[in-house]
């Protein structure tokens, strides 16, 4: 039945998942964004639901439709995503799979920028809030916080440093350099980095990555 939660090891637990890209407006018809289909975040939400969790799903404009049965919050920008994440209460675990734009256009134009002037437009950027780091530093930090690190080189070193810098418990690191064919595909090859070290997972479907992560979260939350 739609809306009914499954029974499983995460019954009674509330997990927050961020997913998809954020869109940062340049003007009313243009934006900057990261590449993200939302496939991995959506698969994680489904896997958590299947284990009985209540899932708050905060998503930017993704290609993949959101799963049925989540508490859905659709946002556009990083700042809206932060607000939605901070509005979630009594979260046991957070999984931050969104590809958040690191910068926004400092003063987006209220009107469409026209190309009729002789000058090329120059965009000035401002840094977006780091949602994951903000949550990790907050008073009501979830018991378990999982981040992602999409890297194109020195994957493990960058991801290990990122885990420490952001203060999250686990990081799922992946190599998204074009040669891997990971971006936009249905498979993922990740390394789980925890305080105990790094665990390489074989390349597998995004659904299988999600199922394995959900299982680990269930074990960790007990
Ligand atoms: N993240 C976030 N808010 C941001 C940027 C990133 O919540 N403004 C989260 C992502 O969802 C991911 C993790 O932080 O779980 C790492 O994102 P990533 O882009 O790899 O890290 P950055 O710290 O932004 O570093 P860089 O892009 O320079 O590699
Ligand atoms: Ca980033």
PDB file of C-alpha atoms and ligand atoms in Angstrom:
ATOM      1  CA  UNK A   1       0.000   0.000   0.000  1.00  0.00           C
ATOM      2  CA  UNK A   2       1.392   3.390  -0.907  1.00  0.00           C
ATOM      3  CA  UNK A   3       2.380   5.353   2.181  1.00  0.00           C
ATOM      4  CA  UNK A   4       2.721   2.287   4.352  1.00  0.00           C
ATOM      5  CA  UNK A   5       6.263   1.743   5.588  1.00  0.00           C
ATOM      6  CA  UNK A   6       7.930  -1.605   5.189  1.00  0.00           C
ATOM      7  CA  UNK A   7       8.878  -3.596   8.254  1.00  0.00           C
ATOM      8  CA  UNK A   8      12.589  -4.159   8.702  1.00  0.00           C
ATOM      9  CA  UNK A   9      15.766  -3.338  10.607  1.00  0.00           C
ATOM     10  CA  UNK A  10      15.204   0.404  10.060  1.00  0.00           C
ATOM     11  CA  UNK A  11      11.598   0.469  11.259  1.00  0.00           C
ATOM     12  CA  UNK A  12      11.208   3.456  13.581  1.00  0.00           C
ATOM     13  CA  UNK A  13      14.314   5.181  12.215  1.00  0.00           C
ATOM     14  CA  UNK A  14      14.249   8.455  10.301  1.00  0.00           C
ATOM     15  CA  UNK A  15      16.851   8.937   7.577  1.00  0.00           C
ATOM     16  CA  UNK A  16      17.420  12.130   5.608  1.00  0.00           C
ATOM     17  CA  UNK A  17      18.756  11.833   2.059  1.00  0.00           C
ATOM     18  CA  UNK A  18      19.885  14.691  -0.180  1.00  0.00           C
ATOM     19  CA  UNK A  19      19.962  13.959  -3.885  1.00  0.00           C
ATOM     20  CA  UNK A  20      20.316  15.420  -7.348  1.00  0.00           C
ATOM     21  CA  UNK A  21      21.996  18.626  -8.442  1.00  0.00           C
ATOM     22  CA  UNK A  22      21.169  22.124  -7.318  1.00  0.00           C
ATOM     23  CA  UNK A  23      20.379  24.816  -9.875  1.00  0.00           C
ATOM     24  CA  UNK A  24      21.780  28.246  -9.204  1.00  0.00           C
ATOM     25  CA  UNK A  25      20.079  30.928 -11.279  1.00  0.00           C
ATOM     26  CA  UNK A  26      21.977  33.309 -13.535  1.00  0.00           C
ATOM     27  CA  UNK A  27      18.745  34.955 -14.600  1.00  0.00           C
ATOM     28  CA  UNK A  28      15.156  33.642 -14.868  1.00  0.00           C
ATOM     29  CA  UNK A  29      16.012  31.359 -17.806  1.00  0.00           C
ATOM     30  CA  UNK A  30      19.605  30.268 -17.125  1.00  0.00           C
ATOM     31  CA  UNK A  31      21.416  28.456 -14.342  1.00  0.00           C
ATOM     32  CA  UNK A  32      24.659  26.771 -13.343  1.00  0.00           C
ATOM     33  CA  UNK A  33      24.662  23.249 -11.965  1.00  0.00           C
ATOM     34  CA  UNK A  34      26.690  20.101 -11.394  1.00  0.00           C
ATOM     35  CA  UNK A  35      26.076  16.996 -13.461  1.00  0.00           C
ATOM     36  CA  UNK A  36      23.862  14.649 -11.437  1.00  0.00           C
ATOM     37  CA  UNK A  37      21.015  12.418 -12.546  1.00  0.00           C
ATOM     38  CA  UNK A  38      19.886  11.776  -8.969  1.00  0.00           C
ATOM     39  CA  UNK A  39      20.074   8.029  -9.644  1.00  0.00           C
ATOM     40  CA  UNK A  40      22.337   7.101  -6.718  1.00  0.00           C
ATOM     41  CA  UNK A  41      20.464   9.214  -4.163  1.00  0.00           C
ATOM     42  CA  UNK A  42      17.129   7.877  -5.362  1.00  0.00           C
ATOM     43  CA  UNK A  43      18.364   4.292  -5.153  1.00  0.00           C
ATOM     44  CA  UNK A  44      19.579   4.923  -1.592  1.00  0.00           C
ATOM     45  CA  UNK A  45      16.203   6.320  -0.560  1.00  0.00           C
ATOM     46  CA  UNK A  46      14.461   3.244  -2.004  1.00  0.00           C
ATOM     47  CA  UNK A  47      16.839   0.870  -0.241  1.00  0.00           C
ATOM     48  CA  UNK A  48      16.268   2.644   3.084  1.00  0.00           C
ATOM     49  CA  UNK A  49      12.482   2.503   2.608  1.00  0.00           C
ATOM     50  CA  UNK A  50      12.745  -1.211   1.855  1.00  0.00           C
ATOM     51  CA  UNK A  51      14.399  -1.731   5.256  1.00  0.00           C
ATOM     52  CA  UNK A  52      11.553   0.101   6.993  1.00  0.00           C
ATOM     53  CA  UNK A  53      13.002   3.598   7.447  1.00  0.00           C
ATOM     54  CA  UNK A  54      11.048   6.809   7.242  1.00  0.00           C
ATOM     55  CA  UNK A  55      12.897   8.792   4.598  1.00  0.00           C
ATOM     56  CA  UNK A  56      12.962  12.555   4.163  1.00  0.00           C
ATOM     57  CA  UNK A  57      14.165  13.068   0.594  1.00  0.00           C
ATOM     58  CA  UNK A  58      15.486  16.545  -0.188  1.00  0.00           C
ATOM     59  CA  UNK A  59      16.144  16.731  -3.894  1.00  0.00           C
ATOM     60  CA  UNK A  60      17.234  19.254  -6.459  1.00  0.00           C
ATOM     61  CA  UNK A  61      15.955  19.057 -10.045  1.00  0.00           C
ATOM     62  CA  UNK A  62      16.983  15.468 -10.867  1.00  0.00           C
ATOM     63  CA  UNK A  63      16.405  13.464 -14.060  1.00  0.00           C
ATOM     64  CA  UNK A  64      15.265  10.379 -12.170  1.00  0.00           C
ATOM     65  CA  UNK A  65      11.817  10.660 -10.547  1.00  0.00           C
ATOM     66  CA  UNK A  66      11.733  10.598  -6.725  1.00  0.00           C
ATOM     67  CA  UNK A  67      10.708   7.333  -5.062  1.00  0.00           C
ATOM     68  CA  UNK A  68       7.163   6.722  -3.866  1.00  0.00           C
ATOM     69  CA  UNK A  69       6.766   6.724  -0.117  1.00  0.00           C
ATOM     70  CA  UNK A  70       9.323   9.330   0.932  1.00  0.00           C
ATOM     71  CA  UNK A  71       8.650  12.663   2.619  1.00  0.00           C
ATOM     72  CA  UNK A  72       9.564  14.662  -0.464  1.00  0.00           C
ATOM     73  CA  UNK A  73      11.041  18.159  -0.385  1.00  0.00           C
ATOM     74  CA  UNK A  74      11.865  19.521  -3.843  1.00  0.00           C
ATOM     75  CA  UNK A  75      14.294  22.441  -3.990  1.00  0.00           C
ATOM     76  CA  UNK A  76      16.266  24.326  -6.612  1.00  0.00           C
ATOM     77  CA  UNK A  77      19.241  25.979  -4.956  1.00  0.00           C
ATOM     78  CA  UNK A  78      21.857  25.014  -2.363  1.00  0.00           C
ATOM     79  CA  UNK A  79      20.485  27.553   0.059  1.00  0.00           C
ATOM     80  CA  UNK A  80      16.988  26.086  -0.276  1.00  0.00           C
ATOM     81  CA  UNK A  81      18.467  22.616   0.220  1.00  0.00           C
ATOM     82  CA  UNK A  82      20.175  23.717   3.441  1.00  0.00           C
ATOM     83  CA  UNK A  83      16.916  25.199   4.706  1.00  0.00           C
ATOM     84  CA  UNK A  84      14.997  21.999   3.948  1.00  0.00           C
ATOM     85  CA  UNK A  85      17.660  19.861   5.612  1.00  0.00           C
ATOM     86  CA  UNK A  86      17.646  22.027   8.730  1.00  0.00           C
ATOM     87  CA  UNK A  87      13.850  21.834   8.917  1.00  0.00           C
ATOM     88  CA  UNK A  88      13.952  18.028   9.255  1.00  0.00           C
ATOM     89  CA  UNK A  89      13.565  16.940  12.857  1.00  0.00           C
ATOM     90  CA  UNK A  90      14.631  13.837  14.796  1.00  0.00           C
ATOM     91  CA  UNK A  91      16.919  12.487  12.110  1.00  0.00           C
ATOM     92  CA  UNK A  92      18.812   9.298  13.047  1.00  0.00           C
ATOM     93  CA  UNK A  93      21.032   9.251   9.970  1.00  0.00           C
ATOM     94  CA  UNK A  94      21.784  11.559   7.058  1.00  0.00           C
ATOM     95  CA  UNK A  95      23.041  10.531   3.627  1.00  0.00           C
ATOM     96  CA  UNK A  96      24.298  13.489   1.576  1.00  0.00           C
ATOM     97  CA  UNK A  97      24.279  12.295  -2.022  1.00  0.00           C
ATOM     98  CA  UNK A  98      23.407  15.627  -3.630  1.00  0.00           C
ATOM     99  CA  UNK A  99      25.821  17.227  -6.093  1.00  0.00           C
ATOM    100  CA  UNK A 100      25.531  20.690  -4.589  1.00  0.00           C
ATOM    101  CA  UNK A 101      26.781  23.627  -6.648  1.00  0.00           C
ATOM    102  CA  UNK A 102      29.720  25.055  -4.741  1.00  0.00           C
ATOM    103  CA  UNK A 103      29.043  28.551  -6.019  1.00  0.00           C
ATOM    104  CA  UNK A 104      26.036  30.609  -6.931  1.00  0.00           C
ATOM    105  CA  UNK A 105      25.887  33.739  -9.023  1.00  0.00           C
ATOM    106  CA  UNK A 106      26.349  36.569  -6.543  1.00  0.00           C
ATOM    107  CA  UNK A 107      23.517  38.696  -7.869  1.00  0.00           C
ATOM    108  CA  UNK A 108      21.293  36.816 -10.261  1.00  0.00           C
ATOM    109  CA  UNK A 109      19.566  39.104 -12.717  1.00  0.00           C
ATOM    110  CA  UNK A 110      15.833  39.565 -12.180  1.00  0.00           C
ATOM    111  CA  UNK A 111      15.344  39.975 -15.899  1.00  0.00           C
ATOM    112  CA  UNK A 112      16.643  37.831 -18.712  1.00  0.00           C
ATOM    113  CA  UNK A 113      20.133  39.010 -19.659  1.00  0.00           C
ATOM    114  CA  UNK A 114      19.964  40.163 -23.280  1.00  0.00           C
ATOM    115  CA  UNK A 115      22.757  39.752 -25.755  1.00  0.00           C
ATOM    116  CA  UNK A 116      21.962  43.093 -27.352  1.00  0.00           C
ATOM    117  CA  UNK A 117      24.695  44.932 -25.489  1.00  0.00           C
ATOM    118  CA  UNK A 118      28.179  45.001 -26.969  1.00  0.00           C
ATOM    119  CA  UNK A 119      29.680  43.602 -23.753  1.00  0.00           C
ATOM    120  CA  UNK A 120      29.872  39.949 -22.799  1.00  0.00           C
ATOM    121  CA  UNK A 121      28.229  39.213 -19.449  1.00  0.00           C
ATOM    122  CA  UNK A 122      30.615  38.641 -16.536  1.00  0.00           C
ATOM    123  CA  UNK A 123      29.377  36.420 -13.729  1.00  0.00           C
ATOM    124  CA  UNK A 124      30.512  37.029 -10.187  1.00  0.00           C
ATOM    125  CA  UNK A 125      30.247  34.051  -7.849  1.00  0.00           C
ATOM    126  CA  UNK A 126      29.550  33.678  -4.154  1.00  0.00           C
ATOM    127  CA  UNK A 127      30.266  30.495  -2.195  1.00  0.00           C
ATOM    128  CA  UNK A 128      27.289  28.359  -1.241  1.00  0.00           C
ATOM    129  CA  UNK A 129      26.863  26.980   2.283  1.00  0.00           C
ATOM    130  CA  UNK A 130      28.307  23.514   2.824  1.00  0.00           C
ATOM    131  CA  UNK A 131      25.214  21.582   3.836  1.00  0.00           C
ATOM    132  CA  UNK A 132      27.018  18.445   5.000  1.00  0.00           C
ATOM    133  CA  UNK A 133      29.580  20.369   7.081  1.00  0.00           C
ATOM    134  CA  UNK A 134      26.842  22.550   8.581  1.00  0.00           C
ATOM    135  CA  UNK A 135      24.839  19.503   9.656  1.00  0.00           C
ATOM    136  CA  UNK A 136      27.931  17.812  11.103  1.00  0.00           C
ATOM    137  CA  UNK A 137      28.671  20.895  13.221  1.00  0.00           C
ATOM    138  CA  UNK A 138      25.088  21.374  14.415  1.00  0.00           C
ATOM    139  CA  UNK A 139      23.784  20.706  17.943  1.00  0.00           C
ATOM    140  CA  UNK A 140      21.279  18.123  16.738  1.00  0.00           C
ATOM    141  CA  UNK A 141      23.704  16.255  14.514  1.00  0.00           C
ATOM    142  CA  UNK A 142      22.288  12.856  13.466  1.00  0.00           C
ATOM    143  CA  UNK A 143      23.999   9.852  15.106  1.00  0.00           C
ATOM    144  CA  UNK A 144      25.339   8.783  11.701  1.00  0.00           C
ATOM    145  CA  UNK A 145      26.288  11.130   8.858  1.00  0.00           C
ATOM    146  CA  UNK A 146      27.345   9.794   5.464  1.00  0.00           C
ATOM    147  CA  UNK A 147      28.843  11.987   2.758  1.00  0.00           C
ATOM    148  CA  UNK A 148      29.959  11.372  -0.800  1.00  0.00           C
ATOM    149  CA  UNK A 149      33.179  12.404  -2.470  1.00  0.00           C
ATOM    150  CA  UNK A 150      33.144  12.464  -6.237  1.00  0.00           C
ATOM    151  CA  UNK A 151      36.742  12.892  -7.318  1.00  0.00           C
ATOM    152  CA  UNK A 152      38.652  12.777 -10.589  1.00  0.00           C
ATOM    153  CA  UNK A 153      42.145  12.135  -9.145  1.00  0.00           C
ATOM    154  CA  UNK A 154      43.797  11.017  -5.884  1.00  0.00           C
ATOM    155  CA  UNK A 155      40.398   9.659  -4.923  1.00  0.00           C
ATOM    156  CA  UNK A 156      41.190   8.049  -1.566  1.00  0.00           C
ATOM    157  CA  UNK A 157      43.474  10.835  -0.339  1.00  0.00           C
ATOM    158  CA  UNK A 158      40.991  13.551  -1.262  1.00  0.00           C
ATOM    159  CA  UNK A 159      38.058  11.657   0.208  1.00  0.00           C
ATOM    160  CA  UNK A 160      39.870  10.860   3.446  1.00  0.00           C
ATOM    161  CA  UNK A 161      40.761  14.528   3.893  1.00  0.00           C
ATOM    162  CA  UNK A 162      37.178  15.490   3.042  1.00  0.00           C
ATOM    163  CA  UNK A 163      35.775  13.171   5.700  1.00  0.00           C
ATOM    164  CA  UNK A 164      37.957  14.814   8.347  1.00  0.00           C
ATOM    165  CA  UNK A 165      37.277  18.346   7.119  1.00  0.00           C
ATOM    166  CA  UNK A 166      33.522  17.953   7.072  1.00  0.00           C
ATOM    167  CA  UNK A 167      33.258  15.902  10.245  1.00  0.00           C
ATOM    168  CA  UNK A 168      31.092  13.124   8.828  1.00  0.00           C
ATOM    169  CA  UNK A 169      31.300   9.506   9.958  1.00  0.00           C
ATOM    170  CA  UNK A 170      31.518   7.819   6.588  1.00  0.00           C
ATOM    171  CA  UNK A 171      32.374   8.946   3.089  1.00  0.00           C
ATOM    172  CA  UNK A 172      31.558   7.017  -0.051  1.00  0.00           C
ATOM    173  CA  UNK A 173      34.299   7.957  -2.471  1.00  0.00           C
ATOM    174  CA  UNK A 174      34.063   7.438  -6.183  1.00  0.00           C
ATOM    175  CA  UNK A 175      36.147   8.159  -9.228  1.00  0.00           C
ATOM    176  CA  UNK A 176      34.079  10.181 -11.674  1.00  0.00           C
ATOM    177  CA  UNK A 177      36.795  10.876 -14.216  1.00  0.00           C
ATOM    178  CA  UNK A 178      35.318  10.481 -17.716  1.00  0.00           C
ATOM    179  CA  UNK A 179      37.319   7.300 -18.469  1.00  0.00           C
ATOM    180  CA  UNK A 180      35.446   5.363 -15.753  1.00  0.00           C
ATOM    181  CA  UNK A 181      32.089   5.948 -17.461  1.00  0.00           C
ATOM    182  CA  UNK A 182      30.499   6.258 -14.005  1.00  0.00           C
ATOM    183  CA  UNK A 183      28.881   9.665 -14.540  1.00  0.00           C
ATOM    184  CA  UNK A 184      25.404   9.211 -15.933  1.00  0.00           C
ATOM    185  CA  UNK A 185      25.633   5.409 -15.912  1.00  0.00           C
ATOM    186  CA  UNK A 186      23.778   2.767 -13.911  1.00  0.00           C
ATOM    187  CA  UNK A 187      26.868   1.438 -12.121  1.00  0.00           C
ATOM    188  CA  UNK A 188      29.126   2.837  -9.457  1.00  0.00           C
ATOM    189  CA  UNK A 189      32.493   1.871  -7.999  1.00  0.00           C
ATOM    190  CA  UNK A 190      32.901   3.216  -4.489  1.00  0.00           C
ATOM    191  CA  UNK A 191      35.245   3.020  -1.539  1.00  0.00           C
ATOM    192  CA  UNK A 192      33.702   3.322   1.909  1.00  0.00           C
ATOM    193  CA  UNK A 193      35.915   5.420   4.168  1.00  0.00           C
ATOM    194  CA  UNK A 194      35.300   5.295   7.900  1.00  0.00           C
ATOM    195  CA  UNK A 195      37.358   5.960  11.028  1.00  0.00           C
ATOM    196  CA  UNK A 196      38.516   2.340  10.669  1.00  0.00           C
ATOM    197  CA  UNK A 197      39.934   2.793   7.181  1.00  0.00           C
ATOM    198  CA  UNK A 198      38.974   2.268   3.555  1.00  0.00           C
ATOM    199  CA  UNK A 199      36.891  -0.601   2.139  1.00  0.00           C
ATOM    200  CA  UNK A 200      36.792  -1.045  -1.637  1.00  0.00           C
ATOM    201  CA  UNK A 201      33.479  -2.224  -2.986  1.00  0.00           C
ATOM    202  CA  UNK A 202      33.532  -3.935  -6.380  1.00  0.00           C
ATOM    203  CA  UNK A 203      31.916  -2.104  -9.279  1.00  0.00           C
ATOM    204  CA  UNK A 204      28.190  -2.852  -9.060  1.00  0.00           C
ATOM    205  CA  UNK A 205      24.795  -1.422  -9.946  1.00  0.00           C
ATOM    206  CA  UNK A 206      23.760   1.781  -8.183  1.00  0.00           C
ATOM    207  CA  UNK A 207      20.866  -0.215  -6.686  1.00  0.00           C
ATOM    208  CA  UNK A 208      23.332  -2.681  -5.184  1.00  0.00           C
ATOM    209  CA  UNK A 209      25.505   0.131  -3.789  1.00  0.00           C
ATOM    210  CA  UNK A 210      22.338   1.528  -2.233  1.00  0.00           C
ATOM    211  CA  UNK A 211      21.264  -1.818  -0.747  1.00  0.00           C
ATOM    212  CA  UNK A 212      24.710  -2.398   0.727  1.00  0.00           C
ATOM    213  CA  UNK A 213      24.837   1.093   2.223  1.00  0.00           C
ATOM    214  CA  UNK A 214      21.329   0.783   3.688  1.00  0.00           C
ATOM    215  CA  UNK A 215      22.312  -2.531   5.287  1.00  0.00           C
ATOM    216  CA  UNK A 216      25.419  -0.921   6.832  1.00  0.00           C
ATOM    217  CA  UNK A 217      23.339   1.973   8.136  1.00  0.00           C
ATOM    218  CA  UNK A 218      20.893  -0.481   9.722  1.00  0.00           C
ATOM    219  CA  UNK A 219      23.795  -2.298  11.435  1.00  0.00           C
ATOM    220  CA  UNK A 220      25.308   0.986  12.654  1.00  0.00           C
ATOM    221  CA  UNK A 221      22.035   2.327  14.070  1.00  0.00           C
ATOM    222  CA  UNK A 222      21.376  -1.021  15.727  1.00  0.00           C
TER     223      UNK A 222
HETATM  224  N1  LIG B   1      28.108  18.950   0.007  1.00  0.00           N
HETATM  225  C1  LIG B   1      27.136  19.682   0.652  1.00  0.00           C
HETATM  226  N2  LIG B   1      27.041  21.030   0.431  1.00  0.00           N
HETATM  227  C2  LIG B   1      27.894  21.653  -0.397  1.00  0.00           C
HETATM  228  C3  LIG B   1      28.891  20.907  -1.084  1.00  0.00           C
HETATM  229  C4  LIG B   1      28.976  19.550  -0.854  1.00  0.00           C
HETATM  230  O1  LIG B   1      26.349  19.113   1.415  1.00  0.00           O
HETATM  231  N3  LIG B   1      27.778  22.953  -0.585  1.00  0.00           N
HETATM  232  C5  LIG B   1      28.229  17.507   0.294  1.00  0.00           C
HETATM  233  C6  LIG B   1      27.944  16.602  -0.889  1.00  0.00           C
HETATM  234  O2  LIG B   1      26.578  16.245  -0.929  1.00  0.00           O
HETATM  235  C7  LIG B   1      28.842  15.412  -0.590  1.00  0.00           C
HETATM  236  C8  LIG B   1      30.013  16.016   0.144  1.00  0.00           C
HETATM  237  O3  LIG B   1      29.557  17.260   0.657  1.00  0.00           O
HETATM  238  O4  LIG B   1      28.228  14.503   0.296  1.00  0.00           O
HETATM  239  C9  LIG B   1      31.233  16.226  -0.677  1.00  0.00           C
HETATM  240  O5  LIG B   1      30.937  17.017  -1.785  1.00  0.00           O
HETATM  241  P1  LIG B   1      32.115  17.437  -2.742  1.00  0.00           P
HETATM  242  O6  LIG B   1      31.590  18.329  -3.804  1.00  0.00           O
HETATM  243  O7  LIG B   1      32.832  16.191  -3.136  1.00  0.00           O
HETATM  244  O8  LIG B   1      33.056  18.214  -1.713  1.00  0.00           O
HETATM  245  P2  LIG B   1      33.469  19.729  -1.590  1.00  0.00           P
HETATM  246  O9  LIG B   1      33.732  19.957  -0.146  1.00  0.00           O
HETATM  247  O10 LIG B   1      32.480  20.630  -2.229  1.00  0.00           O
HETATM  248  O11 LIG B   1      34.872  19.794  -2.316  1.00  0.00           O
HETATM  249  P3  LIG B   1      35.267  19.904  -3.889  1.00  0.00           P
HETATM  250  O12 LIG B   1      34.015  20.077  -4.697  1.00  0.00           O
HETATM  251  O13 LIG B   1      36.195  21.054  -3.937  1.00  0.00           O
HETATM  252  O14 LIG B   1      35.948  18.581  -4.187  1.00  0.00           O
HETATM  253 CA1  LIG B   2      31.814  20.423  -4.409  1.00  0.00          CA
END
